Tab-separated table of C-alpha atoms in Angstrom:
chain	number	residue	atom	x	y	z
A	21	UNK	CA	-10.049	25.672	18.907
A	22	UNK	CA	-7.852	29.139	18.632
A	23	UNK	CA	-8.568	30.558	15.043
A	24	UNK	CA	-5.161	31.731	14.881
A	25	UNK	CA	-3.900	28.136	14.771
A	26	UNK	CA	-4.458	26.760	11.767
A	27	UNK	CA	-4.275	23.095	10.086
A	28	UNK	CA	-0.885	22.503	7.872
A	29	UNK	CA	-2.020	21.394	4.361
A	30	UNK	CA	-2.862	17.735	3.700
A	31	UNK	CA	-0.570	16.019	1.049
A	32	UNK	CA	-2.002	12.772	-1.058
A	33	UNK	CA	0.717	11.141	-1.820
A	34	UNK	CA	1.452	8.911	-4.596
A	35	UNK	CA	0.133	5.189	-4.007
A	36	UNK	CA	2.472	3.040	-3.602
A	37	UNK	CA	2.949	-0.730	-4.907
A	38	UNK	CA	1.639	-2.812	-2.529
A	39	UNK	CA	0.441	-6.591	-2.507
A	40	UNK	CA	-1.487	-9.319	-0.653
A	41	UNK	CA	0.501	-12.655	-0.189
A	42	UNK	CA	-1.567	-15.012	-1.554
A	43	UNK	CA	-0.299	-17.457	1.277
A	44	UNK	CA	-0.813	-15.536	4.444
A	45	UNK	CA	-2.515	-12.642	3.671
A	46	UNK	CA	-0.133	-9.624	4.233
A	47	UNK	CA	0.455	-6.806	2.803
A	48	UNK	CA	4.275	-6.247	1.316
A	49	UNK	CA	5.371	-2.681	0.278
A	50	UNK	CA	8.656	-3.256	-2.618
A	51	UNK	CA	10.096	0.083	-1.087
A	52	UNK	CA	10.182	-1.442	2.705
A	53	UNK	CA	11.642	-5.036	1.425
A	54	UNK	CA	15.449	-5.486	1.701
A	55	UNK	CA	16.404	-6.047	-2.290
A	56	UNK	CA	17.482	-9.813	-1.137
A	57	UNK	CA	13.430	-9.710	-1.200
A	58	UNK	CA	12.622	-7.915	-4.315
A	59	UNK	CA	13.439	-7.938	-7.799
A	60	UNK	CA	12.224	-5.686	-10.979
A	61	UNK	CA	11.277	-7.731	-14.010
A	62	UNK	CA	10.349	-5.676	-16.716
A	63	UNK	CA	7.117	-4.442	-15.858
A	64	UNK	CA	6.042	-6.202	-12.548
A	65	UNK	CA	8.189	-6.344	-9.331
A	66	UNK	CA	9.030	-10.298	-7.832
A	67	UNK	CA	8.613	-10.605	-4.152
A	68	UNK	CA	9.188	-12.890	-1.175
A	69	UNK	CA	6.660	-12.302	1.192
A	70	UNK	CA	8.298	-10.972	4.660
A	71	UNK	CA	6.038	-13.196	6.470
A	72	UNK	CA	6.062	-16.776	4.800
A	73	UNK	CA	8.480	-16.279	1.904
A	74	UNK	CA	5.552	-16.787	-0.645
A	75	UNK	CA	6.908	-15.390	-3.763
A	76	UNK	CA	4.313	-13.300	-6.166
A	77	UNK	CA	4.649	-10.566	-8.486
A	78	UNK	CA	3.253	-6.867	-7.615
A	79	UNK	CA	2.578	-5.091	-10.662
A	80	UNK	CA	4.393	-1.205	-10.831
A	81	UNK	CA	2.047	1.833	-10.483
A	82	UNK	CA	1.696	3.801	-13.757
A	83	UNK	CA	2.272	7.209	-13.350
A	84	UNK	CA	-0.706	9.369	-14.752
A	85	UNK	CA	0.121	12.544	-16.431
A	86	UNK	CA	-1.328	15.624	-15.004
């Protein structure tokens, strides 16, 4: 490898809300669900699953204070 190229900086980014469909299995991100899919009740988001149209609640991430 060239030492004059060198790698760009790795990000973490923030995790996401993401959960398993009890009824198939998959994985369903709120942010990638049309909001005919989602809905925000108070501290939990309600989802249809994309796959089977399970619905389920994903809880929100907290955001910790640095």
């Amino acid at each position: 490898m060239n030492p004059e190229m060198k790698r760009p900086f790795l990000v973490k980014r923030e995790r996401s809300a993401a959960g398993q469909c009890p009824g198939c299995y998959s994985f369903n991100y709120p942010e990638h669900l049309p909001a005919t899919r989602k809905s925000l009740q108070q501290e939990n988001w309600q989802v249809n699953c994309a796959l089977c149209g399970c619905q389920y609640l994903i809880p929100q991430p907290t955001s910790q204070a640095a």
